[in-house]
Amino acid sequence: MPCARRRCPWPGRPAAARRDLDAAAGRGAVALRERQRADHARLYERVELTWDSADERLRRLAFLFHYGRYLLISASREGGTPATLQGLWNDSMRPPWSSNYTVNINTQMNYWPADVTDLPECLPPLFDLVEAVSVRGTETARRLYDADGWCAHHNTDVWAHTSPVGGGRADPAWAFWPLAGAWLCRHLADHVAFGAAPAFARDRAWPVLRGAARFLLDWLVELPDGTLGFSPSSSPENRFSTAAGPMALDVSSAIDIGLAREVFVSVLALAERVGRPDDAVAGAARAALDRLPWPETDEDGTVREWRGPHVMAEPAHRHLSSLYEVFPGPGLPVVLSAAVARTLDVRGDDSTGWSLAWKLALRARLGHTGRLPALIDLALREVAPGAVGEHGGLYPNHLSAHPPFQIDGNFGFTAAIAECALQSHAGSVALLPALPADWPAGRLRGLVARPGVVVDLAWDDDRRLVEARLRGRSGRVGTVRVSLGEASVEVDLARGPWTVRPRPEGGLLAVPA
C-alpha cells in the first residue's frame, strides 16, 4: 500500500503476510481462539460499570458503555489501520462517506474513550495516521498556503490525503477547513498528559505538534483590533444566513481560535518536557498565545460561532464546533458557562448519534446532571434499519445510528459516561463530577485520570461518594490533587495506592490503601 511516511505504518508486505498466515494456521483454530480471548480479556476486563440494582434501561446503558470499549479493542490495534466511520463493520462495497476518516470530529471521537477507559493499546494506529498526515500535509501547506509546517482538511484516508476534497467546486462548509490537523494533534498531546512514556513525547508528539504550530503561526493574521485571527475561516459543516443565501466563510471561527490556543499551549508544555524551552516555534507560539481572543457571546446569549454576529442557517445544527474548548478541549472560563449552556439549549437535545454523545459529554463537563438522563434515553432508543434523518439511537445490533450507521456514536457514548464519573482536565482528579440524576448506587472500576491515575469509584443511592481507590499506572506518577466538589486532598501515589472517602464533618479523608 502506498504511503507518505518515510517509515510506512501499513506497508504492503505479501511475504510477511503469508508467514503470519502460515504461523496462525499452524497453531490451530482452538489455540487461536483461546489466544484471542485472552488478548481481548486483558484489555476489556480493566474497566467495569455496575449498579447495586438495575432496571432494563440501566442494564442497556451499562452494556452500551462496555460495548464501546469492545468495539475499539476489536477495530484498532497496533499494526492495523485506525477505526473508520464504520469501524470494521461495514457491509457495503462503497459505504456511506466511503468509510474514510472524517477529521472534523468523527475520527477524533472514535478515540475519545481510549485513554480514559484504559485502552492505550488501541491508539497506535491513530498516531501512525497522524504522523503520515503530518508528512503529506507539509507539501499541502506549502502548495496551497505558502506556509511552513503541515495542515490537513476535512477528510483523509489510509494514503494520508490532506488536500481539500471537492475539486475546488464543493461547499466550503465541508470542503475547506485547514485546521483538522490541529484537532488531530490533541490526541498526541492528551496521551502525553495521561502519562505516556517520555520517548513518546520526544519522538512522536513533539515533532507533529511543532509542525502544526508552524502552520498555524503562518496562517494567523493580525486583525484591526490588534488580535490574531484566521481569515477566511470556517466552522465545520455549519453556515450562517445572508441575503444571498447560506454562507460558510467569515473571520475567526471559535473552533479555529480554540484549536490554535490549544496547540500553542501544548507546544509550550512539550518544549519544556523534551528539553527545548528555547525552541523558536515555541517562542513564537508563546507570543501569539497572548493575542488570541476568547469567545464572545451573541445577542441571544449563545457562544458566537464566528468573529462577527450571525444568524445560524440551521439553529439546531449537529456540529457543536463553537464549544470545542469545553469538550474535548481543556475548558473555557467560568464566565462563559451560561453562554455554553444557552448554546446547548438552542441546539436542542435530539440529533445524530455522535452529536448526542458530544452533547452528553458537554453537559457532563458543565455538571448538568439533570439534563443527562434525557440525552442518554435518546442515545438508547431503538432505530429501525431503514431510518433516515438526523435522529440517533441504536440499531438492533446496538451500533449507533447517524442515520445511517456511524460508529463514532458508540465510542463517544462510552467516553461521555466516563466523563460523568471522572474528570481530570482542570488540574485535579475530580471524582463524580456529574453523575446523572437518576443513577442508583453503583461502582465504576478502572477509569484513568491524568497524569496516569487508575481510579475505582463507588457511590450511594444519593450519588454521593462512598469510596475511591487510586493508584499510579506507572512509577512516574507522584503527588496529585483529588477533588470532590469544593473539597480536595493531595495524595502521593509514588508511595502506593490510596483510598479517599468523604469525612462526615466535610472534606476528604485519604489513607494508604
XYZ file of C-alpha atoms in Angstrom:
513
model
C 0.000 0.000 0.000
C 1.447 3.422 -0.911
C 2.223 5.697 1.987
C 3.618 9.181 2.532
C 5.784 8.358 5.513
C 9.446 7.511 5.410
C 8.533 4.508 7.539
C 5.140 3.399 6.280
C 2.720 2.370 9.054
C 0.843 -0.050 6.797
C 3.389 -1.489 4.356
C 2.354 -3.877 1.613
C 4.384 -6.971 2.501
C 2.865 -10.062 0.900
C 5.695 -12.309 2.077
C 5.334 -11.194 5.681
C 1.554 -11.604 5.486
C 1.987 -15.149 4.148
C 4.334 -16.011 7.015
C 1.793 -14.706 9.530
C -0.988 -16.746 7.927
C 1.122 -19.887 7.920
C 2.040 -19.387 11.570
C -1.617 -18.866 12.501
C -2.696 -21.977 10.596
C -0.042 -23.966 12.410
C -1.488 -23.061 15.791
C -4.928 -24.456 15.015
C -8.384 -22.922 15.441
C -8.835 -23.819 19.117
C -5.481 -22.367 20.182
C -6.062 -19.226 18.133
C -9.475 -18.708 19.693
C -8.117 -19.083 23.211
C -5.278 -16.727 22.392
C -7.768 -14.181 21.083
C -9.970 -14.490 24.164
C -7.017 -13.951 26.485
C -5.772 -10.981 24.479
C -9.197 -9.342 24.458
C -9.852 -10.038 28.146
C -6.527 -8.453 29.103
C -7.871 -5.124 27.865
C -11.621 -5.480 28.277
C -11.631 -6.547 31.929
C -9.756 -3.482 33.151
C -12.967 -1.428 33.400
C -16.442 -2.297 34.707
C -19.639 -0.322 35.382
C -22.239 -1.900 37.691
C -25.196 -0.895 39.852
C -26.449 -2.418 43.089
C -29.884 -2.680 41.465
C -30.602 -2.057 37.820
C -33.691 -1.958 35.635
C -33.640 -2.787 31.937
C -32.711 0.768 30.966
C -29.661 0.788 33.238
C -28.599 -2.645 32.010
C -28.741 -1.323 28.439
C -26.758 1.731 29.475
C -24.014 -0.385 31.074
C -23.992 -2.664 28.040
C -23.541 0.285 25.674
C -20.724 1.706 27.823
C -18.892 -1.626 27.714
C -19.780 -2.175 24.058
C -17.857 0.930 23.026
C -14.713 -0.466 24.615
C -15.311 -3.851 22.970
C -15.639 -2.210 19.558
C -12.485 -0.145 19.961
C -10.457 -3.165 21.109
C -11.678 -5.040 18.056
C -11.228 -2.257 15.487
C -7.950 -0.528 16.355
C -4.786 -2.363 17.331
C -1.096 -1.809 16.695
C -0.049 -2.620 13.143
C -3.518 -2.029 11.693
C -5.373 0.973 10.404
C -7.454 3.300 12.596
C -11.171 2.803 13.151
C -13.137 4.267 10.249
C -16.663 5.694 10.260
C -17.937 2.103 10.355
C -15.039 0.546 12.240
C -14.693 -2.997 10.881
C -18.432 -3.429 10.491
C -19.037 -2.041 7.008
C -21.354 -4.189 4.863
C -21.050 -2.261 1.583
C -18.577 -2.127 -1.267
C -18.994 1.675 -1.244
C -20.202 2.575 2.236
C -21.562 5.968 3.278
C -18.828 8.598 3.111
C -16.558 5.852 1.691
C -15.854 4.691 5.257
C -12.977 7.176 5.305
C -11.636 9.337 8.109
C -13.735 12.453 8.631
C -11.363 14.522 10.724
C -13.548 17.451 11.721
C -14.978 15.387 14.644
C -15.756 11.794 13.738
C -12.318 10.150 13.646
C -11.345 12.052 16.778
C -14.485 10.917 18.605
C -13.614 7.313 17.803
C -10.651 7.666 20.157
C -12.187 9.704 22.962
C -12.534 6.629 25.215
C -9.029 5.262 24.609
C -7.023 6.871 27.413
C -9.790 7.453 29.965
C -11.071 3.851 29.787
C -7.542 2.403 29.844
C -7.147 1.321 26.225
C -3.851 2.942 25.193
C -3.088 -0.160 23.109
C -5.797 1.000 20.684
C -4.114 4.327 19.932
C -1.050 3.376 17.804
C -2.997 3.183 14.504
C -4.298 6.710 15.060
C -0.824 8.013 15.887
C 0.556 6.330 12.759
C -2.090 8.042 10.646
C -1.448 11.448 12.223
C 2.271 11.127 11.567
C 1.583 10.134 7.960
C -0.783 13.082 7.553
C 1.837 15.422 9.023
C 4.281 14.366 6.278
C 1.798 14.672 3.414
C 0.393 17.833 4.926
C 3.746 19.607 4.692
C 3.501 19.703 0.909
C -0.176 20.725 1.110
C 0.596 23.648 3.433
C 3.340 24.882 1.137
C 1.457 24.375 -2.127
C -1.913 25.814 -1.081
C -0.992 28.401 1.536
C 2.723 29.123 1.094
C 3.041 28.166 4.744
C 5.562 26.240 6.805
C 4.564 23.258 8.931
C 1.724 20.986 7.933
C -2.044 21.007 7.668
C -4.956 18.716 6.830
C -8.537 19.347 5.829
C -11.956 17.824 6.417
C -11.186 14.302 5.200
C -8.308 11.830 4.957
C -7.738 8.147 4.176
C -5.109 5.420 4.584
C -2.982 7.205 1.981
C -2.899 10.255 4.299
C -4.755 12.557 1.910
C -4.513 16.168 3.143
C -5.863 18.414 0.359
C -9.410 19.798 0.369
C -11.989 17.490 -1.164
C -14.413 18.502 -3.900
C -12.007 19.556 -6.640
C -12.311 23.238 -5.763
C -16.033 23.316 -6.525
C -17.522 21.928 -3.298
C -19.274 23.794 -0.490
C -16.567 25.261 1.792
C -18.737 24.329 4.788
C -17.317 20.840 4.470
C -14.583 21.144 1.829
C -12.484 23.978 3.280
C -11.146 23.585 6.810
C -7.331 23.509 7.110
C -7.303 23.004 10.894
C -8.163 19.301 11.022
C -4.505 18.588 11.758
C -4.622 20.840 14.786
C -7.523 18.799 16.178
C -5.707 15.528 15.492
C -2.767 16.882 17.499
C -4.946 16.848 20.590
C -4.735 13.066 20.775
C -0.951 13.043 20.949
C -0.842 15.860 23.497
C -3.553 14.222 25.596
C -1.761 10.879 25.525
C 1.273 12.643 26.965
C -0.955 14.203 29.632
C -2.287 10.742 30.537
C 1.237 9.583 31.336
C 2.802 8.377 28.090
C 6.479 7.424 28.208
C 8.983 10.288 27.753
C 10.097 8.797 24.433
C 6.589 9.237 23.036
C 6.566 12.917 23.948
C 10.031 13.471 22.462
C 9.915 11.343 19.328
C 6.262 11.396 18.267
C 4.239 14.176 19.885
C 6.832 16.965 19.739
C 7.647 16.943 16.002
C 3.989 16.596 14.991
C 2.724 19.393 17.250
C 5.652 21.644 16.444
C 4.860 21.285 12.735
C 1.178 22.039 13.320
C 2.117 25.138 15.322
C 4.370 26.349 12.488
C 1.434 26.193 10.090
C -0.916 27.997 12.480
C 1.627 30.765 13.048
C 1.837 31.332 9.281
C -1.943 31.078 8.800
C -2.780 33.631 11.522
C -3.232 37.281 10.511
C -3.380 40.465 12.536
C -6.920 41.847 12.765
C -7.847 45.541 13.012
C -8.136 45.431 16.809
C -4.620 44.010 17.169
C -5.661 40.468 17.985
C -4.682 37.499 15.844
C -7.200 35.513 13.846
C -7.920 33.471 10.754
C -9.346 34.836 7.513
C -11.007 33.078 5.818
C -12.298 30.730 8.480
C -14.987 28.054 8.514
C -16.745 26.212 11.325
C -17.051 22.564 10.283
C -20.180 21.961 8.214
C -22.065 24.936 9.655
C -23.363 28.011 7.834
C -24.875 31.387 8.620
C -27.673 33.202 6.812
C -27.129 36.114 4.441
C -29.293 37.915 1.894
C -27.529 35.895 -0.799
C -28.160 32.569 0.964
C -26.265 30.410 3.470
C -22.545 31.159 3.746
C -19.742 29.227 5.431
C -16.712 31.552 5.441
C -16.027 34.511 7.679
C -13.273 35.539 10.104
C -12.001 33.529 13.079
C -14.432 30.751 13.893
C -14.483 29.851 17.578
C -13.100 26.383 16.916
C -10.189 27.701 14.842
C -9.108 30.064 17.611
C -9.673 27.364 20.252
C -7.563 24.852 18.366
C -4.758 27.360 17.859
C -4.810 28.172 21.573
C -4.679 24.502 22.471
C -1.852 23.656 20.053
C 0.245 26.581 21.286
C -0.292 25.646 24.949
C 0.600 22.027 24.170
C 3.736 23.004 22.246
C 4.923 25.134 25.144
C 4.356 22.282 27.603
C 6.069 19.789 25.312
C 9.033 22.111 24.741
C 9.679 22.088 28.483
C 9.118 18.343 28.735
C 11.529 17.419 25.934
C 14.198 19.930 26.904
C 13.541 22.506 24.154
C 12.349 25.562 26.121
C 14.223 27.957 23.818
C 12.807 26.485 20.599
C 11.948 29.229 18.102
C 8.492 27.825 17.277
C 7.663 27.557 20.977
C 8.757 31.176 21.452
C 6.556 32.348 18.592
C 3.651 30.323 19.968
C 4.099 31.976 23.369
C 3.962 35.427 21.800
C 0.921 34.570 19.659
C -0.958 32.964 22.536
C -1.435 36.260 24.346
C -3.044 37.781 21.239
C -5.697 35.113 20.661
C -9.154 36.329 21.722
C -11.553 34.370 23.927
C -15.009 33.515 22.569
C -17.671 36.189 22.636
C -21.394 35.948 23.296
C -24.086 36.721 20.722
C -27.209 38.768 21.409
C -29.193 35.569 22.022
C -26.774 34.546 24.762
C -25.025 31.796 22.787
C -21.310 31.400 22.153
C -20.535 33.225 18.920
C -19.510 30.784 16.172
C -17.542 33.331 14.098
C -15.969 36.663 14.988
C -18.910 38.575 13.560
C -22.512 38.206 14.779
C -24.602 35.955 12.546
C -27.942 34.223 12.375
C -27.360 30.494 12.013
C -28.816 28.902 8.909
C -29.568 25.765 10.983
C -30.034 26.735 14.647
C -30.073 23.048 15.682
C -27.015 22.062 13.649
C -25.427 18.768 14.734
C -21.848 20.134 14.926
C -21.012 21.865 18.205
C -17.745 23.329 16.982
C -18.102 26.618 18.864
C -17.960 24.572 22.092
C -14.801 22.641 21.206
C -12.836 24.198 24.053
C -15.431 22.986 26.577
C -15.121 19.381 25.413
C -12.946 17.706 24.277
C -10.784 20.776 24.906
C -9.414 21.931 28.264
C -12.372 24.105 29.226
C -13.471 27.752 28.902
C -13.513 30.493 31.555
C -16.353 30.127 34.058
C -17.772 33.469 32.906
C -18.794 31.744 29.661
C -20.644 28.854 31.327
C -24.059 30.448 30.872
C -23.348 31.072 27.175
C -22.234 27.463 26.710
C -25.419 26.208 28.392
C -27.526 28.557 26.272
C -25.826 27.293 23.109
C -26.696 23.717 24.039
C -30.275 24.719 24.784
C -30.636 26.388 21.384
C -29.137 23.402 19.564
C -31.615 21.108 21.316
C -31.099 17.583 22.585
C -32.047 15.446 19.606
C -29.592 14.871 16.783
C -27.375 12.226 15.195
C -25.860 9.514 17.368
C -22.437 11.116 17.523
C -23.873 14.564 18.204
C -25.896 13.138 21.101
C -22.671 11.729 22.544
C -20.939 15.101 22.206
C -23.849 16.860 23.928
C -23.753 14.286 26.710
C -20.043 14.943 27.265
C -20.565 18.709 27.161
C -23.380 18.554 29.719
C -21.147 16.389 31.909
C -18.371 18.983 31.730
C -20.868 21.623 32.828
C -22.166 19.437 35.669
C -25.730 19.440 34.297
C -26.718 16.194 35.986
C -30.446 16.804 35.487
C -30.055 17.102 31.707
C -28.131 13.858 31.251
C -30.934 11.241 31.582
C -32.874 12.626 28.586
C -29.760 12.576 26.386
C -28.982 9.023 27.477
C -32.537 7.962 26.607
C -32.182 9.429 23.120
C -28.918 7.549 22.632
C -30.514 4.290 23.830
C -33.710 4.435 21.771
C -34.312 1.860 19.069
C -33.824 2.827 15.427
C -35.203 0.848 12.503
C -32.601 -0.306 9.953
C -34.108 1.865 7.220
C -34.425 5.044 9.294
C -33.457 8.394 7.793
C -32.939 11.881 9.168
C -30.751 13.178 11.975
C -32.218 11.217 14.856
C -29.684 8.939 16.515
C -30.185 5.839 18.604
C -29.308 2.165 18.301
C -29.899 -0.366 15.586
C -30.877 -3.903 16.689
C -27.158 -4.830 16.826
C -26.544 -1.861 19.180
C -24.425 0.030 16.648
C -25.072 3.772 16.683
C -27.236 5.472 14.088
C -26.430 8.721 12.338
C -28.524 7.501 10.409
C -27.075 5.618 8.577
C -24.741 3.604 10.817
C -21.735 5.540 12.118
C -19.651 4.032 14.899
C -18.383 7.250 16.478
C -21.680 7.460 18.366
C -20.759 4.250 20.192
C -17.274 5.458 21.081
C -18.476 8.924 22.041
C -21.137 7.499 24.348
C -18.554 5.439 26.256
C -16.315 8.466 26.689
C -19.219 10.663 27.805
C -20.299 8.202 30.507
C -16.718 8.113 31.764
C -16.757 11.926 31.838
C -19.792 11.801 34.139
C -17.840 9.800 36.711
C -14.300 11.172 36.440
C -12.700 14.327 35.056
C -9.073 15.438 35.105
C -8.756 18.236 32.543
C -8.640 21.055 35.108
C -5.600 20.025 37.140
C -7.155 17.667 39.685
C -8.662 14.188 39.727
C -12.314 15.183 40.045
C -14.473 12.390 41.499
C -18.140 12.009 40.496
C -18.423 15.469 38.912
C -21.655 14.779 37.015
C -23.411 11.507 37.790
C -26.803 11.503 36.004
C -29.628 12.486 38.319
C -31.408 9.124 38.057
C -28.470 6.795 38.794
C -28.788 4.494 41.819
C -25.885 3.241 43.923
C -23.129 1.714 41.850
C -19.468 1.332 41.019
C -17.161 2.132 38.127
C -13.820 0.380 38.242
C -10.654 1.124 36.291
C -11.053 4.588 34.750
C -7.873 6.576 34.187
C -7.251 10.222 35.078
C -4.392 12.486 34.062
C -1.433 12.079 34.677
C -1.968 8.296 34.698
C -4.078 7.553 37.787
C -6.272 4.442 37.839
C -9.453 5.156 39.803
C -12.124 2.839 41.229
C -15.313 4.616 42.332
C -18.324 3.682 44.457
C -21.363 5.861 45.196
C -24.637 5.516 47.111
C -28.278 5.971 46.070
C -27.977 9.729 46.527
C -24.992 9.767 44.148
C -22.634 10.622 46.987
C -19.128 9.209 47.038
C -18.717 6.144 49.220
C -15.093 5.470 48.390
C -12.465 5.993 45.699
C -9.305 3.947 45.317
C -6.425 5.470 43.370
C -3.110 4.104 42.150
C -0.478 5.309 39.726
C -0.341 3.419 36.441
C 3.428 3.894 36.363
C 6.229 4.930 38.673
C 6.234 8.379 37.053
C 3.046 9.424 38.882
C 3.762 11.330 42.096
C 1.569 13.704 44.095
C -1.863 14.514 42.652
C -4.770 16.572 43.926
C -8.068 14.719 44.316
C -11.282 16.750 44.443
C -14.936 16.142 45.259
C -16.937 19.271 44.663
C -15.183 22.054 46.576
C -13.244 19.646 48.833
C -9.796 18.382 47.888
C -6.872 16.423 49.248
C -3.379 15.588 47.967
C -2.082 12.019 47.753
C 1.414 10.836 46.887
C 0.923 7.875 44.562
C 4.661 7.221 44.493
C 4.099 5.754 47.977
C 1.478 3.326 46.654
C -2.329 3.269 46.258
C -4.690 5.401 48.356
C -8.297 5.258 49.458
C -10.252 8.521 49.545
C -13.555 8.921 51.432
C -15.724 11.887 52.384
C -15.408 12.992 56.017
C -18.715 13.121 57.932
C -17.897 16.646 59.017
C -16.923 17.711 55.492
C -13.815 17.491 53.376
C -11.964 14.387 52.231
C -10.013 11.743 54.103
C -7.142 9.977 52.310
C -5.473 6.878 53.743
C -2.960 4.432 52.225
C -4.838 1.510 50.683
